[in-house]
Amino acid sequence: MIRKRVPSVTHVIIFGYRRSVCLELMKNCSVMKGLYCRAVSDADPKFVIQETTLPDVLSSHQVRVQVKACGLSPLDFKLLRDMGMQTDFIPVGREVAGVVLQVGPKVTFFQPENEVVGILPLDSPCSGLCEVIDMDEHYLVQKPEKLSSACVAGALRDGLCAYTALHTHARMAAGHTLLVMDGASSFGLMCIQLACYHGVKVLTTSHSPQKHAFLEQLRPSVGVQDPLVARVIPVYNDSSDLLSAVMEETGGLGVDVVVDSGVRLHDGEEEEGDPEEKKLLAHKHDIISVLGVGGHWVTSHQNLQLDPPDCRLLHLKSACVSFLNPEVWTASSSQQGRYLHILKDIVEKISAGVLRPQPEEAVPLYEATVAMETVQRHPKKKAVVQL
């Protein structure tokens, strides 16, 4: 349904009790402060508060948004370099939720006072931690009123990754069997809930006794209160055998889809990241071994290396590998309509309780720098800033 835009000479509409607030914001929004990264080196980035400015006049399809909450995600410096987007100061905070203040002359989807949520594109000059930002209308969707800004800003990226992995890459369908590695992570939990909603049988691994207990107790918020996970496989002790557990659960057929949370490429070799966490990752040969005929492996490992025996095993199973990179949605406009449909569906499912993200305590703006440093060092950690 296309929303009607109320015509106005300046395309600025101010309603009732918020009139004075909106006028004050628009007076002060030309210069404000945001969080940026000064990339001295990939290993030691510096996060600083920097002044930024907004243009006085919006371009045709831009929307000016007052930010209410912003989710923090780790910066991928290598990706930015590969795409030629490395700058002296990189904007930080891209998953935003807020209220529309002003719309450009050709905006058709939104009016002032609409509550919106979206993800800033990689090349956006705005930091999501600014009080007011400008975004193209094609990166935003409506936010249901009952859904909190902090909740949706913190869950949007994981929801997008889960949709991309399961729908776009794996083409999951009712009756499939899915193995989610580290199901207690924020991304893994989204995959489990989305798959169960579509009638998929889910197996998952746990990285600690506490996470194991959490996963075994997962239940849907609506409908029959059966466990969401058919089997939780512990990988935190040396006696765990992923392959035998999966084959036992699938009658020796293997799973249709594997979604990993990282991969161990070679035994005994040092890899980047936390050594203790790396020990809990599945070996690439184990992942290929648990795939069934025609299976699909969706990996987050950017530098995956497959040896000839690995490729031979994939060939024998007629299986395939896909690389999960959710940035392609905003880096290319070739499937913009599909991207907006996914964002809208994520927001609606969170609002309805189908997707229930792990609650994150929102931090105030003055703690944003410390929170971002933690997220950059530990990519699986999440942080939401309330403005």
Short mmCIF file of C-alpha atoms in Angstrom, two decimals:
data_model
loop_
_atom_site.label_atom_id
_atom_site.label_comp_id
_atom_site.label_asym_id
_atom_site.label_seq_id
_atom_site.Cartn_x
_atom_site.Cartn_y
_atom_site.Cartn_z
CA MET A 1 0.00 0.00 0.00
CA ILE A 2 1.44 3.39 -1.01
CA ARG A 3 1.11 6.06 1.67
CA LYS A 4 -0.24 9.42 0.59
CA ARG A 5 2.11 12.34 1.05
CA VAL A 6 0.51 15.53 2.29
CA PRO A 7 1.60 18.33 -0.08
CA SER A 8 3.50 21.25 1.36
CA VAL A 9 5.72 23.98 -0.06
CA THR A 10 8.65 23.00 2.15
CA HIS A 11 7.49 19.42 2.67
CA VAL A 12 7.75 19.94 6.41
CA ILE A 13 4.67 19.11 8.50
CA ILE A 14 4.58 19.69 12.23
CA PHE A 15 1.74 18.34 14.32
CA GLY A 16 0.15 19.51 17.59
CA TYR A 17 1.99 19.05 20.85
CA ARG A 18 5.36 18.27 19.18
CA ARG A 19 5.51 21.52 17.23
CA SER A 20 7.99 23.29 19.52
CA VAL A 21 10.17 20.18 19.86
CA CYS A 22 10.37 19.66 16.08
CA LEU A 23 11.13 23.35 15.42
CA GLU A 24 13.93 23.31 18.00
CA LEU A 25 15.43 20.11 16.54
CA MET A 26 15.42 21.42 12.99
CA LYS A 27 17.03 24.65 14.15
CA ASN A 28 19.89 22.83 15.83
CA CYS A 29 20.36 19.83 13.51
CA SER A 30 22.64 21.53 10.99
CA VAL A 31 25.65 20.94 13.30
CA MET A 32 25.82 18.05 15.77
CA LYS A 33 28.10 15.35 17.11
CA GLY A 34 28.37 11.68 16.16
CA LEU A 35 30.63 8.70 16.82
CA TYR A 36 33.34 8.00 14.23
CA CYS A 37 36.25 5.60 13.93
CA ARG A 38 39.73 6.86 13.19
CA ALA A 39 41.24 3.75 11.60
CA VAL A 40 44.89 3.97 12.67
CA SER A 41 45.12 0.19 12.23
CA ASP A 42 42.64 -2.71 12.00
CA ALA A 43 43.91 -4.09 15.30
CA ASP A 44 43.71 -0.82 17.23
CA PRO A 45 40.90 1.45 15.94
CA LYS A 46 40.20 4.70 17.79
CA PHE A 47 36.59 5.78 18.34
CA VAL A 48 36.07 9.51 18.68
CA ILE A 49 33.22 12.00 18.95
CA GLN A 50 33.28 14.23 15.89
CA GLU A 51 31.19 17.19 14.77
CA THR A 52 29.18 16.73 11.59
CA THR A 53 26.76 18.83 9.57
CA LEU A 54 23.56 18.20 7.64
CA PRO A 55 22.55 20.10 4.50
CA ASP A 56 19.85 22.77 4.86
CA VAL A 57 17.82 21.25 2.02
CA LEU A 58 16.97 17.55 1.62
CA SER A 59 17.46 15.86 -1.75
CA SER A 60 14.48 14.38 -3.61
CA HIS A 61 14.10 11.00 -1.86
CA GLN A 62 15.75 11.74 1.47
CA VAL A 63 14.12 11.60 4.89
CA ARG A 64 15.33 13.47 7.96
CA VAL A 65 15.02 11.25 11.04
CA GLN A 66 15.31 12.00 14.75
CA VAL A 67 17.19 8.94 16.08
CA LYS A 68 15.74 7.25 19.17
CA ALA A 69 18.03 4.20 19.34
CA CYS A 70 21.04 2.85 17.44
CA GLY A 71 22.51 -0.65 17.34
CA LEU A 72 26.29 -1.05 17.30
CA SER A 73 28.01 -3.65 15.09
CA PRO A 74 31.74 -4.25 14.49
CA LEU A 75 33.35 -2.45 11.57
CA ASP A 76 34.74 -4.58 8.75
CA PHE A 77 37.78 -2.56 7.64
CA LYS A 78 38.77 -5.07 4.97
CA LEU A 79 35.34 -4.86 3.34
CA LEU A 80 35.48 -1.06 3.38
CA ARG A 81 38.90 -1.12 1.72
CA ASP A 82 37.77 -3.65 -0.89
CA MET A 83 34.84 -1.40 -1.80
CA GLY A 84 36.94 1.78 -1.83
CA MET A 85 35.06 3.30 1.13
CA GLN A 86 37.94 3.69 3.60
CA THR A 87 38.05 7.27 4.91
CA ASP A 88 39.89 9.09 7.69
CA PHE A 89 36.77 9.03 9.87
CA ILE A 90 34.37 6.11 9.41
CA PRO A 91 30.79 6.64 10.69
CA VAL A 92 29.81 4.25 13.49
CA GLY A 93 26.31 2.90 14.22
CA ARG A 94 24.12 1.95 11.29
CA GLU A 95 21.00 0.17 12.63
CA VAL A 96 18.69 3.03 13.61
CA ALA A 97 15.14 3.56 14.83
CA GLY A 98 13.51 6.95 15.11
CA VAL A 99 10.84 9.43 14.04
CA VAL A 100 10.56 11.26 10.70
CA LEU A 101 11.00 15.03 11.03
CA GLN A 102 11.11 16.13 7.41
CA VAL A 103 10.78 14.58 3.94
CA GLY A 104 12.22 15.44 0.53
CA PRO A 105 10.04 16.65 -2.38
CA LYS A 106 9.68 13.21 -4.03
CA VAL A 107 9.30 11.03 -0.93
CA THR A 108 6.15 8.89 -1.21
CA PHE A 109 6.51 6.27 1.54
CA PHE A 110 6.69 8.46 4.66
CA GLN A 111 5.30 11.55 6.32
CA PRO A 112 6.61 13.50 9.31
CA GLU A 113 5.72 11.84 12.64
CA ASN A 114 6.05 8.31 11.16
CA GLU A 115 8.11 5.93 13.31
CA VAL A 116 10.74 4.20 11.16
CA VAL A 117 13.60 1.74 11.33
CA GLY A 118 16.40 0.93 8.89
CA ILE A 119 20.08 0.30 8.25
CA LEU A 120 22.35 3.06 6.97
CA PRO A 121 24.27 2.03 3.82
CA LEU A 122 28.03 1.48 3.95
CA ASP A 123 28.75 4.77 2.15
CA SER A 124 26.56 6.91 4.40
CA PRO A 125 28.40 9.97 5.77
CA CYS A 126 26.11 10.01 8.83
CA SER A 127 26.79 8.29 12.13
CA GLY A 128 23.68 6.60 13.49
CA LEU A 129 24.54 8.10 16.88
CA CYS A 130 23.80 11.64 15.69
CA GLU A 131 20.63 13.14 17.09
CA VAL A 132 19.30 13.72 13.57
CA ILE A 133 20.33 11.96 10.35
CA ASP A 134 19.40 12.01 6.66
CA MET A 135 18.56 8.68 4.94
CA ASP A 136 17.18 7.63 1.60
CA GLU A 137 13.56 6.51 1.95
CA HIS A 138 14.43 3.20 0.26
CA TYR A 139 16.45 2.08 3.30
CA LEU A 140 13.60 2.56 5.78
CA VAL A 141 10.42 0.74 6.80
CA GLN A 142 7.61 1.63 9.21
CA LYS A 143 8.01 0.59 12.85
CA PRO A 144 4.94 -0.72 14.72
CA GLU A 145 4.03 1.57 17.62
CA LYS A 146 4.16 -1.13 20.31
CA LEU A 147 7.71 -2.18 19.36
CA SER A 148 10.44 -0.40 21.32
CA SER A 149 13.10 1.46 19.35
CA ALA A 150 15.95 -0.11 21.35
CA CYS A 151 14.65 -3.65 20.78
CA VAL A 152 14.32 -3.35 17.00
CA ALA A 153 17.59 -1.41 16.54
CA GLY A 154 19.47 -4.14 18.40
CA ALA A 155 17.84 -7.05 16.53
CA LEU A 156 17.58 -5.75 12.96
CA ARG A 157 21.02 -6.81 11.73
CA ASP A 158 20.77 -10.35 13.14
CA GLY A 159 17.30 -10.68 11.65
CA LEU A 160 18.60 -9.61 8.24
CA CYS A 161 21.48 -12.12 8.48
CA ALA A 162 19.08 -14.93 9.42
CA TYR A 163 16.74 -14.13 6.51
CA THR A 164 19.65 -13.91 4.07
CA ALA A 165 21.11 -17.23 5.23
CA LEU A 166 17.88 -19.25 5.36
CA HIS A 167 15.69 -17.73 2.66
CA THR A 168 18.04 -16.18 0.11
CA HIS A 169 20.85 -18.77 0.24
CA ALA A 170 19.47 -22.02 1.65
CA ARG A 171 15.91 -21.74 0.27
CA MET A 172 14.61 -23.46 3.40
CA ALA A 173 11.22 -25.17 3.29
CA ALA A 174 8.95 -27.06 5.68
CA GLY A 175 10.31 -30.53 6.35
CA HIS A 176 13.98 -29.56 5.97
CA THR A 177 16.49 -30.25 8.75
CA LEU A 178 18.75 -27.37 9.82
CA LEU A 179 21.92 -27.37 11.91
CA VAL A 180 22.68 -23.99 13.51
CA MET A 181 26.15 -23.65 15.04
CA ASP A 182 26.17 -21.79 18.39
CA GLY A 183 22.41 -21.39 18.60
CA ALA A 184 22.61 -19.30 21.80
CA SER A 185 24.28 -16.38 19.97
CA SER A 186 22.02 -13.52 18.91
CA PHE A 187 22.32 -14.55 15.24
CA GLY A 188 21.87 -18.25 16.01
CA LEU A 189 18.74 -17.57 18.05
CA MET A 190 17.19 -15.64 15.16
CA CYS A 191 17.94 -18.54 12.79
CA ILE A 192 16.33 -21.06 15.16
CA GLN A 193 13.15 -19.04 15.66
CA LEU A 194 12.75 -18.20 11.96
CA ALA A 195 13.31 -21.82 10.90
CA CYS A 196 10.86 -23.23 13.45
CA TYR A 197 8.21 -20.75 12.29
CA HIS A 198 8.50 -22.22 8.79
CA GLY A 199 8.24 -25.84 9.93
CA VAL A 200 11.93 -26.74 9.80
CA LYS A 201 13.45 -29.28 12.21
CA VAL A 202 16.33 -27.59 14.05
CA LEU A 203 19.49 -29.02 15.59
CA THR A 204 22.03 -26.75 17.25
CA THR A 205 25.31 -26.74 19.16
CA SER A 206 25.97 -25.20 22.58
CA HIS A 207 29.23 -23.61 23.75
CA SER A 208 28.73 -23.84 27.53
CA PRO A 209 26.51 -25.62 30.08
CA GLN A 210 24.55 -22.39 30.64
CA LYS A 211 23.89 -21.97 26.90
CA HIS A 212 22.96 -25.66 26.67
CA ALA A 213 20.28 -25.24 29.35
CA PHE A 214 19.01 -22.04 27.69
CA LEU A 215 18.61 -23.74 24.30
CA GLU A 216 16.83 -26.79 25.73
CA GLN A 217 14.27 -24.52 27.40
CA LEU A 218 13.41 -22.52 24.26
CA ARG A 219 9.66 -22.52 23.53
CA PRO A 220 7.57 -20.58 20.98
CA SER A 221 5.63 -17.56 22.25
CA VAL A 222 2.44 -18.73 20.50
CA GLY A 223 0.98 -22.10 19.49
CA VAL A 224 2.00 -25.55 20.72
CA GLN A 225 4.65 -25.27 23.43
CA ASP A 226 7.01 -27.93 22.04
CA PRO A 227 10.77 -27.26 22.26
CA LEU A 228 12.09 -25.14 19.38
CA VAL A 229 15.22 -27.29 19.11
CA ALA A 230 14.98 -31.03 18.39
CA ARG A 231 18.45 -31.65 19.82
CA VAL A 232 21.15 -29.54 21.45
CA ILE A 233 24.65 -30.93 20.84
CA PRO A 234 27.29 -29.82 23.40
CA VAL A 235 30.68 -28.97 21.89
CA TYR A 236 32.32 -27.57 25.01
CA ASN A 237 33.71 -30.92 26.17
CA ASP A 238 36.20 -33.14 24.38
CA SER A 239 33.85 -36.14 24.30
CA SER A 240 31.35 -34.39 21.98
CA ASP A 241 31.01 -35.89 18.52
CA LEU A 242 29.07 -33.62 16.18
CA LEU A 243 28.95 -36.06 13.26
CA SER A 244 27.61 -39.05 15.19
CA ALA A 245 25.00 -36.92 16.98
CA VAL A 246 23.70 -35.43 13.73
CA MET A 247 23.62 -38.80 11.96
CA GLU A 248 21.78 -40.37 14.88
CA GLU A 249 19.17 -37.60 14.81
CA THR A 250 18.68 -37.72 11.01
CA GLY A 251 18.71 -41.49 10.56
CA GLY A 252 22.10 -41.35 8.82
CA LEU A 253 20.88 -38.96 6.08
CA GLY A 254 22.53 -35.74 7.26
CA VAL A 255 21.01 -32.26 7.37
CA ASP A 256 19.67 -30.15 4.52
CA VAL A 257 21.20 -26.87 5.73
CA VAL A 258 24.14 -25.89 7.96
CA VAL A 259 24.56 -22.28 9.14
CA ASP A 260 27.91 -21.79 10.86
CA SER A 261 29.20 -19.15 13.27
CA GLY A 262 32.77 -19.43 12.02
CA VAL A 263 34.94 -22.38 10.95
CA ARG A 264 38.18 -24.03 12.04
CA LEU A 265 40.19 -24.52 8.87
CA HIS A 266 43.15 -26.55 10.16
CA ASP A 267 43.85 -28.37 13.40
CA GLY A 268 46.72 -27.02 15.48
CA GLU A 269 47.18 -23.81 13.47
CA GLU A 270 46.88 -20.36 14.99
CA GLU A 271 44.00 -18.29 13.65
CA GLU A 272 42.82 -14.76 14.39
CA GLY A 273 40.48 -14.24 17.33
CA ASP A 274 39.99 -15.66 20.81
CA PRO A 275 41.83 -19.03 21.02
CA GLU A 276 39.30 -20.46 23.49
CA GLU A 277 36.40 -19.51 21.24
CA LYS A 278 38.15 -20.93 18.17
CA LYS A 279 38.37 -24.31 19.88
CA LEU A 280 34.57 -24.46 19.99
CA LEU A 281 34.17 -23.89 16.24
CA ALA A 282 33.41 -26.88 14.04
CA HIS A 283 36.11 -28.10 11.65
CA LYS A 284 35.27 -27.57 7.97
CA HIS A 285 35.46 -31.34 7.29
CA ASP A 286 32.90 -32.02 10.04
CA ILE A 287 30.50 -29.48 8.57
CA ILE A 288 30.76 -31.02 5.10
CA SER A 289 30.36 -34.49 6.60
CA VAL A 290 27.04 -33.69 8.32
CA LEU A 291 25.49 -32.35 5.09
CA GLY A 292 22.98 -34.59 3.36
CA VAL A 293 22.65 -35.12 -0.39
CA GLY A 294 21.89 -31.77 -2.05
CA GLY A 295 22.70 -30.00 1.22
CA HIS A 296 23.58 -26.33 1.60
CA TRP A 297 26.30 -24.85 3.80
CA VAL A 298 25.99 -21.13 4.60
CA THR A 299 29.25 -19.81 6.05
CA SER A 300 30.28 -16.53 7.70
CA HIS A 301 33.98 -17.30 7.22
CA GLN A 302 35.35 -14.76 4.74
CA ASN A 303 38.60 -16.63 4.04
CA LEU A 304 37.27 -20.17 3.77
CA GLN A 305 39.76 -22.54 2.11
CA LEU A 306 38.59 -25.89 0.76
CA ASP A 307 41.17 -28.56 -0.07
CA PRO A 308 40.63 -31.01 -2.97
CA PRO A 309 39.30 -33.76 -0.62
CA ASP A 310 36.75 -31.28 0.79
CA CYS A 311 35.60 -30.33 -2.69
CA ARG A 312 35.42 -33.98 -3.67
CA LEU A 313 33.14 -34.73 -0.72
CA LEU A 314 30.91 -31.78 -1.61
CA HIS A 315 30.78 -33.03 -5.18
CA LEU A 316 29.78 -36.55 -4.08
CA LYS A 317 26.92 -35.09 -2.04
CA SER A 318 25.99 -32.61 -4.80
CA ALA A 319 26.14 -30.03 -2.01
CA CYS A 320 27.01 -26.35 -2.20
CA VAL A 321 28.53 -23.52 -0.15
CA SER A 322 27.26 -19.93 0.13
CA PHE A 323 28.98 -16.98 1.76
CA LEU A 324 26.87 -14.85 4.09
CA ASN A 325 27.47 -11.15 3.51
CA PRO A 326 24.41 -9.07 4.49
CA GLU A 327 26.09 -5.87 3.28
CA VAL A 328 25.20 -6.75 -0.32
CA TRP A 329 21.64 -5.55 0.27
CA THR A 330 22.70 -1.92 0.75
CA ALA A 331 25.81 -2.11 -1.45
CA SER A 332 23.69 -2.95 -4.52
CA SER A 333 20.22 -1.72 -5.48
CA SER A 334 19.47 -4.68 -7.77
CA GLN A 335 17.06 -6.25 -5.24
CA GLN A 336 15.91 -3.18 -3.31
CA GLY A 337 12.26 -4.24 -3.21
CA ARG A 338 13.14 -7.65 -1.80
CA TYR A 339 15.38 -6.05 0.81
CA LEU A 340 12.57 -3.76 2.02
CA HIS A 341 10.19 -6.73 2.12
CA ILE A 342 12.67 -8.60 4.36
CA LEU A 343 13.08 -5.61 6.71
CA LYS A 344 9.31 -5.17 6.96
CA ASP A 345 8.80 -8.87 7.68
CA ILE A 346 11.51 -8.87 10.38
CA VAL A 347 9.93 -5.89 12.14
CA GLU A 348 6.44 -7.43 11.96
CA LYS A 349 7.65 -10.78 13.31
CA ILE A 350 9.49 -9.12 16.21
CA SER A 351 6.34 -7.12 16.99
CA ALA A 352 4.18 -10.28 16.88
CA GLY A 353 6.57 -12.22 19.12
CA VAL A 354 7.54 -14.77 16.47
CA LEU A 355 11.13 -13.52 16.64
CA ARG A 356 12.21 -12.80 20.20
CA PRO A 357 15.74 -11.36 20.28
CA GLN A 358 17.86 -11.64 23.38
CA PRO A 359 17.18 -8.48 25.40
CA GLU A 360 20.03 -6.00 25.40
CA GLU A 361 20.21 -3.31 28.06
CA ALA A 362 20.40 0.02 26.22
CA VAL A 363 23.37 2.19 27.19
CA PRO A 364 23.25 6.00 27.29
CA LEU A 365 24.99 8.06 24.62
CA TYR A 366 27.94 8.99 26.87
CA GLU A 367 28.88 5.29 27.12
CA ALA A 368 28.77 4.71 23.35
CA THR A 369 32.55 4.93 22.82
CA VAL A 370 33.31 2.28 25.44
CA ALA A 371 30.46 0.07 24.19
CA MET A 372 31.74 0.27 20.60
CA GLU A 373 35.28 -0.65 21.67
CA THR A 374 33.88 -3.78 23.36
CA VAL A 375 31.81 -4.72 20.29
CA GLN A 376 34.82 -4.26 17.99
CA ARG A 377 37.00 -6.53 20.16
CA HIS A 378 34.25 -9.15 20.64
CA PRO A 379 32.15 -9.27 17.44
CA LYS A 380 29.51 -11.60 18.93
CA LYS A 381 28.65 -9.07 21.64
CA LYS A 382 25.82 -6.63 21.00
CA ALA A 383 25.17 -3.10 22.18
CA VAL A 384 22.29 -0.67 21.75
CA VAL A 385 22.55 3.06 22.44
CA GLN A 386 19.45 4.95 23.57
CA LEU A 387 19.41 8.58 22.45
#
